[in-house]
Amino acid sequence: MRYFIADIHLTDNEPASGYFDITAGFLSFLESLPDCCELYILGDLFDYWIGDDVNTKLHQEISFALRSLTERQIKTYFVHGNRDFLLGERYAKSCNMTILSDINYLPTSDSNILFLHGDLLCTDDPQYQKFRNIMHKKWLQKLFLKLPLFIRLKIAGKLRQKSSSYNQIKSENIMDVNQQAVEKMMLKYDASIMVHGHTHKPATHQFLVNGKPASRLVLGAWHDGVSYIKQDSNCDTLQLYNHSFK
Ligand code: LP5
Ligand code: MN
């Protein structure tokens, strides 16, 4: 059995919404997983990540819970998101989770399941793609990680603030995935199913790629509740589940 989740956005500064505590919700989701399954975390597990050397109570609590999954033969995989692309091998090791590449696929009986965070598909937003390319420069990341913590926090705060003000003026369409980019990537990886997060628009989309039926399952964010995709053993179909507590 496989489970996919994304956009949990764990943070120490979570505003008390009164109806859903993200950290507690995430921990009880992990508890509820069946033994021997696989868990794929498709990015933005944390609201932001500025280095594995930042060792907060939340980081410890999460690594302990993820590491404990091993005792139940649960394997955990992680794909970087646009908020936690700096999460590194040191923290992943403490969670006993394997960091995968930005784009991945798993075989089904007749094609592949493609899975990724999803920001790469937002090609109608060239400004973001340019920004992403800069953020992914290895030399810049190395330099950033060498900076004192208070400076890293300041830079991350500024970037988050800028991003949120840009997002207010960008249209919904620009911030969604581009259908041509979706189909192109599915063709390239011979996939009939795609799973991603990032857009926070949970849905199952059905369409044709090269005349063949294809589907794209979009995971929701965890701000108001739990969102996950489940694939039963020996089964090629995937099902999206959203439990909102709002
Ligand atoms: O995250 P979300 O969904 O709100 O918005 C994303 C895009 N924004 C981002 C930025 C992140 O939210 C901030 C991440 C901080 C991580 C830690 C810092 C590590 C620094 C490492 C340095 C090597 O990804 C947003 C998209 C949206 O998704 C939908 O796809 O629109 O993209 C933007 O808003 C980017 C703007 O389009 C361009 C931003 C230019 C910023 C210029 C900043 C100048 C200030 C520099 C201060 C030092
Ligand atoms: Mn994202």
PDB file of C-alpha atoms and ligand atoms in Angstrom:
ATOM      1  CA  MET A   1       0.000   0.000   0.000  1.00  0.00           C
ATOM      2  CA  ARG A   2       1.248   3.495  -0.841  1.00  0.00           C
ATOM      3  CA  TYR A   3       0.338   6.857   0.622  1.00  0.00           C
ATOM      4  CA  PHE A   4       1.155  10.239  -0.921  1.00  0.00           C
ATOM      5  CA  ILE A   5       0.951  13.517   0.990  1.00  0.00           C
ATOM      6  CA  ALA A   6       2.232  17.064   0.373  1.00  0.00           C
ATOM      7  CA  ASP A   7       1.984  20.621   1.664  1.00  0.00           C
ATOM      8  CA  ILE A   8       1.649  19.847   5.357  1.00  0.00           C
ATOM      9  CA  HIS A   9       3.404  23.177   6.068  1.00  0.00           C
ATOM     10  CA  LEU A  10       4.462  22.255   9.602  1.00  0.00           C
ATOM     11  CA  THR A  11       5.508  25.285  11.597  1.00  0.00           C
ATOM     12  CA  ASP A  12       6.228  26.401  15.142  1.00  0.00           C
ATOM     13  CA  ASN A  13       4.262  29.571  14.499  1.00  0.00           C
ATOM     14  CA  GLU A  14       1.031  27.889  13.521  1.00  0.00           C
ATOM     15  CA  PRO A  15      -1.885  30.222  14.225  1.00  0.00           C
ATOM     16  CA  ALA A  16      -4.332  28.477  16.548  1.00  0.00           C
ATOM     17  CA  SER A  17      -7.252  27.913  14.184  1.00  0.00           C
ATOM     18  CA  GLY A  18      -9.277  26.167  16.861  1.00  0.00           C
ATOM     19  CA  TYR A  19     -10.469  23.423  14.541  1.00  0.00           C
ATOM     20  CA  PHE A  20      -7.285  21.743  13.312  1.00  0.00           C
ATOM     21  CA  ASP A  21      -3.838  21.471  14.848  1.00  0.00           C
ATOM     22  CA  ILE A  22      -1.570  20.593  11.903  1.00  0.00           C
ATOM     23  CA  THR A  23       1.236  19.037  13.943  1.00  0.00           C
ATOM     24  CA  ALA A  24      -1.114  16.888  16.030  1.00  0.00           C
ATOM     25  CA  GLY A  25      -3.071  15.994  12.871  1.00  0.00           C
ATOM     26  CA  PHE A  26       0.117  14.955  11.093  1.00  0.00           C
ATOM     27  CA  LEU A  27       1.331  12.867  14.033  1.00  0.00           C
ATOM     28  CA  SER A  28      -1.989  11.036  14.301  1.00  0.00           C
ATOM     29  CA  PHE A  29      -1.998  10.470  10.519  1.00  0.00           C
ATOM     30  CA  LEU A  30       1.413   8.767  10.885  1.00  0.00           C
ATOM     31  CA  GLU A  31       0.020   6.674  13.759  1.00  0.00           C
ATOM     32  CA  SER A  32      -2.904   5.599  11.591  1.00  0.00           C
ATOM     33  CA  LEU A  33      -0.751   4.276   8.731  1.00  0.00           C
ATOM     34  CA  PRO A  34      -0.869   0.509   8.271  1.00  0.00           C
ATOM     35  CA  ASP A  35       2.311  -1.524   8.833  1.00  0.00           C
ATOM     36  CA  CYS A  36       4.566  -2.200   5.843  1.00  0.00           C
ATOM     37  CA  CYS A  37       3.207   0.616   3.658  1.00  0.00           C
ATOM     38  CA  GLU A  38       5.199   3.235   1.765  1.00  0.00           C
ATOM     39  CA  LEU A  39       4.835   6.931   2.535  1.00  0.00           C
ATOM     40  CA  TYR A  40       5.739   9.514  -0.107  1.00  0.00           C
ATOM     41  CA  ILE A  41       5.995  13.086   1.148  1.00  0.00           C
ATOM     42  CA  LEU A  42       5.852  15.333  -1.922  1.00  0.00           C
ATOM     43  CA  GLY A  43       7.355  18.506  -0.533  1.00  0.00           C
ATOM     44  CA  ASP A  44       6.490  21.406   1.752  1.00  0.00           C
ATOM     45  CA  LEU A  45       6.443  19.113   4.773  1.00  0.00           C
ATOM     46  CA  PHE A  46       7.691  22.207   6.596  1.00  0.00           C
ATOM     47  CA  ASP A  47       6.515  25.753   6.024  1.00  0.00           C
ATOM     48  CA  TYR A  48      10.131  26.696   5.434  1.00  0.00           C
ATOM     49  CA  TRP A  49      13.532  25.117   5.978  1.00  0.00           C
ATOM     50  CA  ILE A  50      16.722  27.094   6.391  1.00  0.00           C
ATOM     51  CA  GLY A  51      19.206  24.371   7.297  1.00  0.00           C
ATOM     52  CA  ASP A  52      19.508  20.992   9.009  1.00  0.00           C
ATOM     53  CA  ASP A  53      21.441  22.648  11.830  1.00  0.00           C
ATOM     54  CA  VAL A  54      18.262  24.370  13.034  1.00  0.00           C
ATOM     55  CA  ASN A  55      17.151  21.932  15.695  1.00  0.00           C
ATOM     56  CA  THR A  56      13.793  22.995  17.092  1.00  0.00           C
ATOM     57  CA  LYS A  57      11.389  21.035  19.288  1.00  0.00           C
ATOM     58  CA  LEU A  58       9.115  20.636  16.241  1.00  0.00           C
ATOM     59  CA  HIS A  59      11.962  19.283  14.082  1.00  0.00           C
ATOM     60  CA  GLN A  60      12.829  16.768  16.801  1.00  0.00           C
ATOM     61  CA  GLU A  61       9.225  15.728  17.320  1.00  0.00           C
ATOM     62  CA  ILE A  62       8.743  15.133  13.581  1.00  0.00           C
ATOM     63  CA  SER A  63      12.011  13.262  13.071  1.00  0.00           C
ATOM     64  CA  PHE A  64      11.197  11.040  16.059  1.00  0.00           C
ATOM     65  CA  ALA A  65       7.730  10.245  14.668  1.00  0.00           C
ATOM     66  CA  LEU A  66       9.019   9.564  11.139  1.00  0.00           C
ATOM     67  CA  ARG A  67      11.911   7.475  12.434  1.00  0.00           C
ATOM     68  CA  SER A  68       9.485   5.416  14.504  1.00  0.00           C
ATOM     69  CA  LEU A  69       7.711   4.338  11.297  1.00  0.00           C
ATOM     70  CA  THR A  70      10.681   2.062  10.576  1.00  0.00           C
ATOM     71  CA  GLU A  71       9.647  -0.154  13.515  1.00  0.00           C
ATOM     72  CA  ARG A  72       6.415  -0.820  11.630  1.00  0.00           C
ATOM     73  CA  GLN A  73       8.304  -1.567   8.375  1.00  0.00           C
ATOM     74  CA  ILE A  74       6.995   1.650   6.833  1.00  0.00           C
ATOM     75  CA  LYS A  75       9.337   3.199   4.268  1.00  0.00           C
ATOM     76  CA  THR A  76       9.341   6.978   3.942  1.00  0.00           C
ATOM     77  CA  TYR A  77      10.399   8.945   0.871  1.00  0.00           C
ATOM     78  CA  PHE A  78      10.734  12.700   0.502  1.00  0.00           C
ATOM     79  CA  VAL A  79      10.616  14.996  -2.530  1.00  0.00           C
ATOM     80  CA  HIS A  80      11.632  18.611  -1.962  1.00  0.00           C
ATOM     81  CA  GLY A  81       9.030  21.375  -2.137  1.00  0.00           C
ATOM     82  CA  ASN A  82       9.562  25.048  -2.881  1.00  0.00           C
ATOM     83  CA  ARG A  83       9.508  25.795   0.876  1.00  0.00           C
ATOM     84  CA  ASP A  84      11.807  23.026   2.136  1.00  0.00           C
ATOM     85  CA  PHE A  85      14.197  22.478  -0.775  1.00  0.00           C
ATOM     86  CA  LEU A  86      17.084  22.948   1.652  1.00  0.00           C
ATOM     87  CA  LEU A  87      16.116  19.949   3.769  1.00  0.00           C
ATOM     88  CA  GLY A  88      19.258  17.840   3.580  1.00  0.00           C
ATOM     89  CA  GLU A  89      20.659  14.364   4.130  1.00  0.00           C
ATOM     90  CA  ARG A  90      21.417  15.032   7.804  1.00  0.00           C
ATOM     91  CA  TYR A  91      17.792  15.678   8.757  1.00  0.00           C
ATOM     92  CA  ALA A  92      16.498  13.024   6.333  1.00  0.00           C
ATOM     93  CA  LYS A  93      18.772  10.485   8.009  1.00  0.00           C
ATOM     94  CA  SER A  94      17.430  11.438  11.423  1.00  0.00           C
ATOM     95  CA  CYS A  95      13.935  10.698  10.042  1.00  0.00           C
ATOM     96  CA  ASN A  96      15.045   7.493   8.309  1.00  0.00           C
ATOM     97  CA  MET A  97      13.619   8.840   5.076  1.00  0.00           C
ATOM     98  CA  THR A  98      15.088   8.750   1.589  1.00  0.00           C
ATOM     99  CA  ILE A  99      15.341  11.962  -0.401  1.00  0.00           C
ATOM    100  CA  LEU A 100      14.246  11.394  -4.006  1.00  0.00           C
ATOM    101  CA  SER A 101      14.818  13.576  -7.061  1.00  0.00           C
ATOM    102  CA  ASP A 102      12.440  16.366  -8.053  1.00  0.00           C
ATOM    103  CA  ILE A 103      10.662  14.140 -10.619  1.00  0.00           C
ATOM    104  CA  ASN A 104      10.040  10.425  -9.970  1.00  0.00           C
ATOM    105  CA  TYR A 105       8.012   7.555 -11.306  1.00  0.00           C
ATOM    106  CA  LEU A 106       6.786   4.165 -10.176  1.00  0.00           C
ATOM    107  CA  PRO A 107       5.680   1.410 -12.562  1.00  0.00           C
ATOM    108  CA  THR A 108       2.063   0.272 -12.886  1.00  0.00           C
ATOM    109  CA  SER A 109       0.957  -2.775 -14.913  1.00  0.00           C
ATOM    110  CA  ASP A 110       0.913  -0.817 -18.177  1.00  0.00           C
ATOM    111  CA  SER A 111       2.628   2.567 -17.633  1.00  0.00           C
ATOM    112  CA  ASN A 112       3.981   4.746 -14.818  1.00  0.00           C
ATOM    113  CA  ILE A 113       2.811   6.882 -11.926  1.00  0.00           C
ATOM    114  CA  LEU A 114       4.663  10.166 -12.093  1.00  0.00           C
ATOM    115  CA  PHE A 115       5.031  12.154  -8.875  1.00  0.00           C
ATOM    116  CA  LEU A 116       6.570  15.498  -8.027  1.00  0.00           C
ATOM    117  CA  HIS A 117       5.960  18.547  -5.822  1.00  0.00           C
ATOM    118  CA  GLY A 118       4.236  20.357  -8.699  1.00  0.00           C
ATOM    119  CA  ASP A 119       5.876  23.789  -8.858  1.00  0.00           C
ATOM    120  CA  LEU A 120       7.845  22.728 -11.959  1.00  0.00           C
ATOM    121  CA  LEU A 121       4.510  22.496 -13.811  1.00  0.00           C
ATOM    122  CA  CYS A 122       3.615  26.141 -13.181  1.00  0.00           C
ATOM    123  CA  THR A 123       5.139  27.258 -16.470  1.00  0.00           C
ATOM    124  CA  ASP A 124       2.663  30.136 -16.947  1.00  0.00           C
ATOM    125  CA  ASP A 125       4.626  31.888 -14.206  1.00  0.00           C
ATOM    126  CA  PRO A 126       8.056  32.531 -15.742  1.00  0.00           C
ATOM    127  CA  GLN A 127       8.908  34.906 -12.894  1.00  0.00           C
ATOM    128  CA  TYR A 128       8.553  32.054 -10.401  1.00  0.00           C
ATOM    129  CA  GLN A 129      10.488  29.602 -12.623  1.00  0.00           C
ATOM    130  CA  LYS A 130      13.333  32.123 -12.843  1.00  0.00           C
ATOM    131  CA  PHE A 131      13.240  32.578  -9.065  1.00  0.00           C
ATOM    132  CA  ARG A 132      13.231  28.789  -8.627  1.00  0.00           C
ATOM    133  CA  ASN A 133      16.279  28.376 -10.882  1.00  0.00           C
ATOM    134  CA  ILE A 134      18.184  30.892  -8.781  1.00  0.00           C
ATOM    135  CA  MET A 135      17.137  29.243  -5.474  1.00  0.00           C
ATOM    136  CA  HIS A 136      18.306  25.874  -6.809  1.00  0.00           C
ATOM    137  CA  LYS A 137      21.844  27.041  -7.639  1.00  0.00           C
ATOM    138  CA  LYS A 138      24.079  24.788  -5.533  1.00  0.00           C
ATOM    139  CA  TRP A 139      26.679  27.484  -4.898  1.00  0.00           C
ATOM    140  CA  LEU A 140      24.028  29.897  -3.612  1.00  0.00           C
ATOM    141  CA  GLN A 141      22.542  27.265  -1.318  1.00  0.00           C
ATOM    142  CA  LYS A 142      25.990  26.452   0.077  1.00  0.00           C
ATOM    143  CA  LEU A 143      26.651  30.118   0.703  1.00  0.00           C
ATOM    144  CA  PHE A 144      23.242  30.608   2.335  1.00  0.00           C
ATOM    145  CA  LEU A 145      23.733  27.625   4.649  1.00  0.00           C
ATOM    146  CA  LYS A 146      27.036  29.093   5.866  1.00  0.00           C
ATOM    147  CA  LEU A 147      25.373  32.317   7.015  1.00  0.00           C
ATOM    148  CA  PRO A 148      24.577  32.870  10.696  1.00  0.00           C
ATOM    149  CA  LEU A 149      21.099  31.731  11.662  1.00  0.00           C
ATOM    150  CA  PHE A 150      19.711  35.217  12.318  1.00  0.00           C
ATOM    151  CA  ILE A 151      20.666  36.325   8.785  1.00  0.00           C
ATOM    152  CA  ARG A 152      19.155  33.169   7.226  1.00  0.00           C
ATOM    153  CA  LEU A 153      15.958  33.834   9.186  1.00  0.00           C
ATOM    154  CA  LYS A 154      15.889  37.425   7.971  1.00  0.00           C
ATOM    155  CA  ILE A 155      16.379  36.420   4.313  1.00  0.00           C
ATOM    156  CA  ALA A 156      13.762  33.658   4.529  1.00  0.00           C
ATOM    157  CA  GLY A 157      11.327  36.089   6.151  1.00  0.00           C
ATOM    158  CA  LYS A 158      11.890  38.627   3.387  1.00  0.00           C
ATOM    159  CA  LEU A 159      11.433  36.015   0.652  1.00  0.00           C
ATOM    160  CA  ARG A 160       8.256  34.719   2.261  1.00  0.00           C
ATOM    161  CA  GLN A 161       6.881  38.230   2.600  1.00  0.00           C
ATOM    162  CA  LYS A 162       7.729  39.081  -1.048  1.00  0.00           C
ATOM    163  CA  SER A 163       6.241  35.809  -2.249  1.00  0.00           C
ATOM    164  CA  SER A 164       3.013  36.360  -0.362  1.00  0.00           C
ATOM    165  CA  SER A 165       2.608  39.886  -1.782  1.00  0.00           C
ATOM    166  CA  TYR A 166       3.347  38.618  -5.324  1.00  0.00           C
ATOM    167  CA  ASN A 167       0.786  35.832  -4.837  1.00  0.00           C
ATOM    168  CA  GLN A 168      -1.878  38.387  -3.991  1.00  0.00           C
ATOM    169  CA  ILE A 169      -1.529  40.058  -7.375  1.00  0.00           C
ATOM    170  CA  LYS A 170      -0.960  36.937  -9.509  1.00  0.00           C
ATOM    171  CA  SER A 171      -4.072  35.437 -11.101  1.00  0.00           C
ATOM    172  CA  GLU A 172      -5.284  31.994 -10.006  1.00  0.00           C
ATOM    173  CA  ASN A 173      -4.549  30.657 -13.498  1.00  0.00           C
ATOM    174  CA  ILE A 174      -0.927  31.739 -13.438  1.00  0.00           C
ATOM    175  CA  MET A 175      -0.428  29.983 -10.109  1.00  0.00           C
ATOM    176  CA  ASP A 176      -1.956  26.726 -11.355  1.00  0.00           C
ATOM    177  CA  VAL A 177      -0.191  24.084 -13.442  1.00  0.00           C
ATOM    178  CA  ASN A 178      -0.038  24.382 -17.214  1.00  0.00           C
ATOM    179  CA  GLN A 179      -1.897  21.525 -18.931  1.00  0.00           C
ATOM    180  CA  GLN A 180       0.626  21.350 -21.795  1.00  0.00           C
ATOM    181  CA  ALA A 181       3.477  21.048 -19.295  1.00  0.00           C
ATOM    182  CA  VAL A 182       1.550  18.251 -17.563  1.00  0.00           C
ATOM    183  CA  GLU A 183       0.995  16.315 -20.774  1.00  0.00           C
ATOM    184  CA  LYS A 184       4.551  16.842 -22.004  1.00  0.00           C
ATOM    185  CA  MET A 185       5.981  15.470 -18.760  1.00  0.00           C
ATOM    186  CA  MET A 186       3.566  12.514 -18.741  1.00  0.00           C
ATOM    187  CA  LEU A 187       4.555  11.640 -22.296  1.00  0.00           C
ATOM    188  CA  LYS A 188       8.240  11.903 -21.479  1.00  0.00           C
ATOM    189  CA  TYR A 189       7.917   9.490 -18.525  1.00  0.00           C
ATOM    190  CA  ASP A 190       5.330   7.227 -20.171  1.00  0.00           C
ATOM    191  CA  ALA A 191       2.912   7.950 -17.337  1.00  0.00           C
ATOM    192  CA  SER A 192      -0.858   7.648 -17.287  1.00  0.00           C
ATOM    193  CA  ILE A 193      -1.153   8.907 -13.698  1.00  0.00           C
ATOM    194  CA  MET A 194       0.411  12.000 -12.194  1.00  0.00           C
ATOM    195  CA  VAL A 195       0.410  12.935  -8.495  1.00  0.00           C
ATOM    196  CA  HIS A 196       1.456  16.331  -7.188  1.00  0.00           C
ATOM    197  CA  GLY A 197       0.769  19.045  -4.627  1.00  0.00           C
ATOM    198  CA  HIS A 198       1.867  22.688  -4.467  1.00  0.00           C
ATOM    199  CA  THR A 199      -1.237  24.354  -5.923  1.00  0.00           C
ATOM    200  CA  HIS A 200      -3.394  23.517  -2.883  1.00  0.00           C
ATOM    201  CA  LYS A 201      -6.255  22.659  -5.238  1.00  0.00           C
ATOM    202  CA  PRO A 202      -7.152  19.052  -4.373  1.00  0.00           C
ATOM    203  CA  ALA A 203      -8.858  17.325  -7.298  1.00  0.00           C
ATOM    204  CA  THR A 204      -8.754  14.387  -9.685  1.00  0.00           C
ATOM    205  CA  HIS A 205      -8.512  15.499 -13.314  1.00  0.00           C
ATOM    206  CA  GLN A 206      -9.236  13.118 -16.192  1.00  0.00           C
ATOM    207  CA  PHE A 207      -8.035  13.839 -19.740  1.00  0.00           C
ATOM    208  CA  LEU A 208      -6.373  12.240 -22.737  1.00  0.00           C
ATOM    209  CA  VAL A 209      -2.651  12.137 -23.475  1.00  0.00           C
ATOM    210  CA  ASN A 210      -1.951  11.064 -27.031  1.00  0.00           C
ATOM    211  CA  GLY A 211      -5.495   9.661 -27.210  1.00  0.00           C
ATOM    212  CA  LYS A 212      -5.030   7.535 -24.065  1.00  0.00           C
ATOM    213  CA  PRO A 213      -6.903   8.124 -20.774  1.00  0.00           C
ATOM    214  CA  ALA A 214      -4.789   9.845 -18.162  1.00  0.00           C
ATOM    215  CA  SER A 215      -5.368  11.290 -14.726  1.00  0.00           C
ATOM    216  CA  ARG A 216      -3.761  13.910 -12.512  1.00  0.00           C
ATOM    217  CA  LEU A 217      -4.383  13.745  -8.787  1.00  0.00           C
ATOM    218  CA  VAL A 218      -3.695  16.907  -6.831  1.00  0.00           C
ATOM    219  CA  LEU A 219      -3.066  16.720  -3.095  1.00  0.00           C
ATOM    220  CA  GLY A 220      -4.506  19.379  -0.842  1.00  0.00           C
ATOM    221  CA  ALA A 221      -2.656  21.417   1.785  1.00  0.00           C
ATOM    222  CA  TRP A 222      -3.117  20.556   5.450  1.00  0.00           C
ATOM    223  CA  HIS A 223      -4.207  23.986   6.700  1.00  0.00           C
ATOM    224  CA  ASP A 224      -7.765  22.871   7.459  1.00  0.00           C
ATOM    225  CA  GLY A 225      -7.367  19.094   7.638  1.00  0.00           C
ATOM    226  CA  VAL A 226      -5.846  15.949   6.222  1.00  0.00           C
ATOM    227  CA  SER A 227      -5.303  15.281   2.508  1.00  0.00           C
ATOM    228  CA  TYR A 228      -3.729  12.122   1.142  1.00  0.00           C
ATOM    229  CA  ILE A 229      -3.754   9.756  -1.821  1.00  0.00           C
ATOM    230  CA  LYS A 230      -3.887   6.030  -1.284  1.00  0.00           C
ATOM    231  CA  GLN A 231      -2.899   3.256  -3.653  1.00  0.00           C
ATOM    232  CA  ASP A 232      -3.921  -0.228  -2.548  1.00  0.00           C
ATOM    233  CA  SER A 233      -1.453  -3.086  -3.049  1.00  0.00           C
ATOM    234  CA  ASN A 234      -1.548  -4.672  -6.512  1.00  0.00           C
ATOM    235  CA  CYS A 235      -3.897  -1.962  -7.713  1.00  0.00           C
ATOM    236  CA  ASP A 236      -3.203   0.681 -10.338  1.00  0.00           C
ATOM    237  CA  THR A 237      -5.914   3.067  -9.236  1.00  0.00           C
ATOM    238  CA  LEU A 238      -5.284   5.853  -6.784  1.00  0.00           C
ATOM    239  CA  GLN A 239      -7.841   7.555  -4.590  1.00  0.00           C
ATOM    240  CA  LEU A 240      -7.700  11.064  -3.157  1.00  0.00           C
ATOM    241  CA  TYR A 241      -9.032  11.617   0.377  1.00  0.00           C
ATOM    242  CA  ASN A 242      -9.674  15.027   1.947  1.00  0.00           C
ATOM    243  CA  HIS A 243     -10.885  15.395   5.519  1.00  0.00           C
ATOM    244  CA  SER A 244     -11.448  19.047   6.272  1.00  0.00           C
ATOM    245  CA  PHE A 245     -12.186  20.026   9.877  1.00  0.00           C
ATOM    246  CA  LYS A 246     -13.359  23.519   8.964  1.00  0.00           C
TER     247      LYS A 246
HETATM  248  O1  LP5 B   1       5.096  29.068  -1.296  1.00  0.00           O
HETATM  249  P1  LP5 B   1       3.929  29.703  -1.903  1.00  0.00           P
HETATM  250  O2  LP5 B   1       2.947  28.728  -2.357  1.00  0.00           O
HETATM  251  O3  LP5 B   1       3.317  30.737  -1.020  1.00  0.00           O
HETATM  252  O4  LP5 B   1       4.416  30.494  -3.175  1.00  0.00           O
HETATM  253  C1  LP5 B   1       5.139  29.809  -4.164  1.00  0.00           C
HETATM  254  C2  LP5 B   1       6.188  30.731  -4.733  1.00  0.00           C
HETATM  255  N1  LP5 B   1       7.025  31.312  -3.670  1.00  0.00           N
HETATM  256  C3  LP5 B   1       8.115  30.693  -3.224  1.00  0.00           C
HETATM  257  C4  LP5 B   1       8.900  31.389  -2.135  1.00  0.00           C
HETATM  258  C5  LP5 B   1       8.702  30.661  -0.836  1.00  0.00           C
HETATM  259  O5  LP5 B   1       7.389  30.779  -0.382  1.00  0.00           O
HETATM  260  C6  LP5 B   1       9.665  31.187   0.215  1.00  0.00           C
HETATM  261  C7  LP5 B   1      10.556  30.077   0.628  1.00  0.00           C
HETATM  262  C8  LP5 B   1      11.522  30.399   1.706  1.00  0.00           C
HETATM  263  C9  LP5 B   1      12.420  29.181   1.867  1.00  0.00           C
HETATM  264  C10 LP5 B   1      13.586  29.362   2.733  1.00  0.00           C
HETATM  265  C11 LP5 B   1      14.611  30.328   2.206  1.00  0.00           C
HETATM  266  C12 LP5 B   1      15.792  29.690   1.603  1.00  0.00           C
HETATM  267  C13 LP5 B   1      16.651  30.696   0.882  1.00  0.00           C
HETATM  268  C14 LP5 B   1      17.652  29.965   0.072  1.00  0.00           C
HETATM  269  C15 LP5 B   1      18.570  30.814  -0.703  1.00  0.00           C
HETATM  270  C16 LP5 B   1      19.460  29.969  -1.571  1.00  0.00           C
HETATM  271  O6  LP5 B   1       8.477  29.620  -3.640  1.00  0.00           O
HETATM  272  C17 LP5 B   1       5.542  31.858  -5.501  1.00  0.00           C
HETATM  273  C18 LP5 B   1       4.582  31.277  -6.546  1.00  0.00           C
HETATM  274  C19 LP5 B   1       3.568  30.344  -5.873  1.00  0.00           C
HETATM  275  O7  LP5 B   1       4.270  29.329  -5.172  1.00  0.00           O
HETATM  276  C20 LP5 B   1       2.626  29.651  -6.872  1.00  0.00           C
HETATM  277  O8  LP5 B   1       3.344  28.809  -7.739  1.00  0.00           O
HETATM  278  O9  LP5 B   1       3.897  32.333  -7.166  1.00  0.00           O
HETATM  279  O10 LP5 B   1       6.598  32.516  -6.212  1.00  0.00           O
HETATM  280  C21 LP5 B   1       6.897  33.809  -5.937  1.00  0.00           C
HETATM  281  O11 LP5 B   1       6.139  34.525  -5.321  1.00  0.00           O
HETATM  282  C22 LP5 B   1       8.190  34.261  -6.519  1.00  0.00           C
HETATM  283  C23 LP5 B   1       8.026  35.595  -7.241  1.00  0.00           C
HETATM  284  O12 LP5 B   1       7.331  35.412  -8.403  1.00  0.00           O
HETATM  285  C24 LP5 B   1       9.388  36.196  -7.467  1.00  0.00           C
HETATM  286  C25 LP5 B   1       9.996  36.564  -6.150  1.00  0.00           C
HETATM  287  C26 LP5 B   1      11.102  37.526  -6.271  1.00  0.00           C
HETATM  288  C27 LP5 B   1      11.630  37.735  -4.878  1.00  0.00           C
HETATM  289  C28 LP5 B   1      12.664  38.777  -4.830  1.00  0.00           C
HETATM  290  C29 LP5 B   1      13.148  38.809  -3.413  1.00  0.00           C
HETATM  291  C30 LP5 B   1      14.066  39.905  -3.141  1.00  0.00           C
HETATM  292  C31 LP5 B   1      14.355  39.967  -1.670  1.00  0.00           C
HETATM  293  C32 LP5 B   1      15.643  39.294  -1.338  1.00  0.00           C
HETATM  294  C33 LP5 B   1      15.958  39.383   0.113  1.00  0.00           C
HETATM  295  C34 LP5 B   1      17.328  38.899   0.413  1.00  0.00           C
HETATM  296 MN    MN B   2       4.700  24.359  -2.684  1.00  0.00          MN
END
